[in-house]
Amino acid sequence: MSLDGYIAGPGAPFTFVTEGVEAAVARARELAGERWVAVNGGSIARQCLAAGLLDEIRVDPTVVEGDRVTHLYYRVRRR
């Protein structure tokens, strides 16, 4: 199914957006309402950071495998 550049996965809780990272984040925010929108690391996170779309970066390194985790939060400073 396609709707204005969005392709919904059949029976899946995700939507493919083919118009770029800005459109993808806008669509995610629309779908999320008042909830948080998160992106995975790697290329997408770098694109979002470069486009000024991130408010915060979180890093969750494992400290003791299976027992504990350290949550690091970094505020994104806008120019």
mmCIF file with all atom_site columns, C-alpha atoms in Angstrom, residues 8-75:
data_model
loop_
_atom_site.group_PDB
_atom_site.id
_atom_site.type_symbol
_atom_site.label_atom_id
_atom_site.label_alt_id
_atom_site.label_comp_id
_atom_site.label_asym_id
_atom_site.label_entity_id
_atom_site.label_seq_id
_atom_site.pdbx_PDB_ins_code
_atom_site.Cartn_x
_atom_site.Cartn_y
_atom_site.Cartn_z
_atom_site.occupancy
_atom_site.B_iso_or_equiv
_atom_site.pdbx_formal_charge
_atom_site.auth_seq_id
_atom_site.auth_comp_id
_atom_site.auth_asym_id
_atom_site.auth_atom_id
_atom_site.pdbx_PDB_model_num
ATOM 1  C CA . ALA A 1 8  ? 3.163  0.597  4.854  1.00 0.00 ? 8  ALA A CA 1
ATOM 2  C CA . GLY A 1 9  ? 4.501  -2.891 5.544  1.00 0.00 ? 9  GLY A CA 1
ATOM 3  C CA . PRO A 1 10 ? 1.599  -5.361 5.208  1.00 0.00 ? 10 PRO A CA 1
ATOM 4  C CA . GLY A 1 11 ? 0.655  -6.562 8.691  1.00 0.00 ? 11 GLY A CA 1
ATOM 5  C CA . ALA A 1 12 ? 3.783  -4.993 10.184 1.00 0.00 ? 12 ALA A CA 1
ATOM 6  C CA . PRO A 1 13 ? 4.036  -2.140 12.705 1.00 0.00 ? 13 PRO A CA 1
ATOM 7  C CA . PHE A 1 14 ? 6.324  -0.038 10.528 1.00 0.00 ? 14 PHE A CA 1
ATOM 8  C CA . THR A 1 15 ? 6.167  2.306  7.559  1.00 0.00 ? 15 THR A CA 1
ATOM 9  C CA . PHE A 1 16 ? 8.789  2.816  4.861  1.00 0.00 ? 16 PHE A CA 1
ATOM 10 C CA . VAL A 1 17 ? 9.262  6.474  3.942  1.00 0.00 ? 17 VAL A CA 1
ATOM 11 C CA . THR A 1 18 ? 10.930 7.058  0.591  1.00 0.00 ? 18 THR A CA 1
ATOM 12 C CA . GLU A 1 19 ? 11.286 10.846 0.676  1.00 0.00 ? 19 GLU A CA 1
ATOM 13 C CA . GLY A 1 20 ? 14.350 11.243 2.895  1.00 0.00 ? 20 GLY A CA 1
ATOM 14 C CA . VAL A 1 21 ? 15.235 11.367 6.562  1.00 0.00 ? 21 VAL A CA 1
ATOM 15 C CA . GLU A 1 22 ? 13.376 14.634 7.259  1.00 0.00 ? 22 GLU A CA 1
ATOM 16 C CA . ALA A 1 23 ? 10.126 13.161 5.908  1.00 0.00 ? 23 ALA A CA 1
ATOM 17 C CA . ALA A 1 24 ? 10.719 9.932  7.829  1.00 0.00 ? 24 ALA A CA 1
ATOM 18 C CA . VAL A 1 25 ? 11.153 11.748 11.151 1.00 0.00 ? 25 VAL A CA 1
ATOM 19 C CA . ALA A 1 26 ? 8.138  13.965 10.446 1.00 0.00 ? 26 ALA A CA 1
ATOM 20 C CA . ARG A 1 27 ? 6.024  10.870 9.746  1.00 0.00 ? 27 ARG A CA 1
ATOM 21 C CA . ALA A 1 28 ? 7.340  9.147  12.884 1.00 0.00 ? 28 ALA A CA 1
ATOM 22 C CA . ARG A 1 29 ? 6.457  12.199 14.998 1.00 0.00 ? 29 ARG A CA 1
ATOM 23 C CA . GLU A 1 30 ? 2.988  12.276 13.461 1.00 0.00 ? 30 GLU A CA 1
ATOM 24 C CA . LEU A 1 31 ? 2.444  8.591  14.268 1.00 0.00 ? 31 LEU A CA 1
ATOM 25 C CA . ALA A 1 32 ? 3.951  8.871  17.758 1.00 0.00 ? 32 ALA A CA 1
ATOM 26 C CA . GLY A 1 33 ? 1.772  11.747 18.899 1.00 0.00 ? 33 GLY A CA 1
ATOM 27 C CA . GLU A 1 34 ? 2.991  12.676 22.401 1.00 0.00 ? 34 GLU A CA 1
ATOM 28 C CA . ARG A 1 35 ? 5.318  9.658  22.651 1.00 0.00 ? 35 ARG A CA 1
ATOM 29 C CA . TRP A 1 36 ? 9.051  9.620  21.934 1.00 0.00 ? 36 TRP A CA 1
ATOM 30 C CA . VAL A 1 37 ? 10.527 8.961  18.518 1.00 0.00 ? 37 VAL A CA 1
ATOM 31 C CA . ALA A 1 38 ? 13.786 7.017  18.470 1.00 0.00 ? 38 ALA A CA 1
ATOM 32 C CA . VAL A 1 39 ? 16.197 6.150  15.665 1.00 0.00 ? 39 VAL A CA 1
ATOM 33 C CA . ASN A 1 40 ? 18.807 3.417  15.595 1.00 0.00 ? 40 ASN A CA 1
ATOM 34 C CA . GLY A 1 41 ? 22.499 4.159  15.477 1.00 0.00 ? 41 GLY A CA 1
ATOM 35 C CA . GLY A 1 42 ? 24.613 4.233  12.373 1.00 0.00 ? 42 GLY A CA 1
ATOM 36 C CA . SER A 1 43 ? 23.762 6.009  9.147  1.00 0.00 ? 43 SER A CA 1
ATOM 37 C CA . ILE A 1 44 ? 20.223 7.067  10.058 1.00 0.00 ? 44 ILE A CA 1
ATOM 38 C CA . ALA A 1 45 ? 21.303 8.574  13.379 1.00 0.00 ? 45 ALA A CA 1
ATOM 39 C CA . ARG A 1 46 ? 24.143 10.447 11.632 1.00 0.00 ? 46 ARG A CA 1
ATOM 40 C CA . GLN A 1 47 ? 21.727 11.782 9.010  1.00 0.00 ? 47 GLN A CA 1
ATOM 41 C CA . CYS A 1 48 ? 19.289 12.906 11.706 1.00 0.00 ? 48 CYS A CA 1
ATOM 42 C CA . LEU A 1 49 ? 22.064 14.575 13.686 1.00 0.00 ? 49 LEU A CA 1
ATOM 43 C CA . ALA A 1 50 ? 23.374 16.385 10.582 1.00 0.00 ? 50 ALA A CA 1
ATOM 44 C CA . ALA A 1 51 ? 19.832 17.549 9.727  1.00 0.00 ? 51 ALA A CA 1
ATOM 45 C CA . GLY A 1 52 ? 19.277 18.920 13.245 1.00 0.00 ? 52 GLY A CA 1
ATOM 46 C CA . LEU A 1 53 ? 16.473 16.444 13.974 1.00 0.00 ? 53 LEU A CA 1
ATOM 47 C CA . LEU A 1 54 ? 17.807 14.973 17.231 1.00 0.00 ? 54 LEU A CA 1
ATOM 48 C CA . ASP A 1 55 ? 17.161 16.390 20.682 1.00 0.00 ? 55 ASP A CA 1
ATOM 49 C CA . GLU A 1 56 ? 19.172 13.810 22.582 1.00 0.00 ? 56 GLU A CA 1
ATOM 50 C CA . ILE A 1 57 ? 21.643 10.966 22.008 1.00 0.00 ? 57 ILE A CA 1
ATOM 51 C CA . ARG A 1 58 ? 21.513 7.936  24.279 1.00 0.00 ? 58 ARG A CA 1
ATOM 52 C CA . VAL A 1 59 ? 24.230 5.327  24.627 1.00 0.00 ? 59 VAL A CA 1
ATOM 53 C CA . ASP A 1 60 ? 23.526 2.129  26.583 1.00 0.00 ? 60 ASP A CA 1
ATOM 54 C CA . PRO A 1 61 ? 26.822 0.240  27.134 1.00 0.00 ? 61 PRO A CA 1
ATOM 55 C CA . THR A 1 62 ? 26.678 -3.015 29.043 1.00 0.00 ? 62 THR A CA 1
ATOM 56 C CA . VAL A 1 63 ? 28.676 -2.882 32.269 1.00 0.00 ? 63 VAL A CA 1
ATOM 57 C CA . VAL A 1 64 ? 28.096 -6.389 33.615 1.00 0.00 ? 64 VAL A CA 1
ATOM 58 C CA . GLU A 1 65 ? 26.732 -8.707 30.948 1.00 0.00 ? 65 GLU A CA 1
ATOM 59 C CA . GLY A 1 66 ? 23.107 -9.567 31.651 1.00 0.00 ? 66 GLY A CA 1
ATOM 60 C CA . ASP A 1 67 ? 22.880 -7.755 35.005 1.00 0.00 ? 67 ASP A CA 1
ATOM 61 C CA . ARG A 1 68 ? 23.461 -4.040 34.707 1.00 0.00 ? 68 ARG A CA 1
ATOM 62 C CA . VAL A 1 69 ? 23.595 -1.331 32.095 1.00 0.00 ? 69 VAL A CA 1
ATOM 63 C CA . THR A 1 70 ? 24.779 2.268  32.161 1.00 0.00 ? 70 THR A CA 1
ATOM 64 C CA . HIS A 1 71 ? 22.545 4.782  30.415 1.00 0.00 ? 71 HIS A CA 1
ATOM 65 C CA . LEU A 1 72 ? 24.352 7.828  29.015 1.00 0.00 ? 72 LEU A CA 1
ATOM 66 C CA . TYR A 1 73 ? 22.352 10.824 27.769 1.00 0.00 ? 73 TYR A CA 1
ATOM 67 C CA . TYR A 1 74 ? 23.838 13.623 25.703 1.00 0.00 ? 74 TYR A CA 1
ATOM 68 C CA . ARG A 1 75 ? 21.879 16.780 24.876 1.00 0.00 ? 75 ARG A CA 1
#
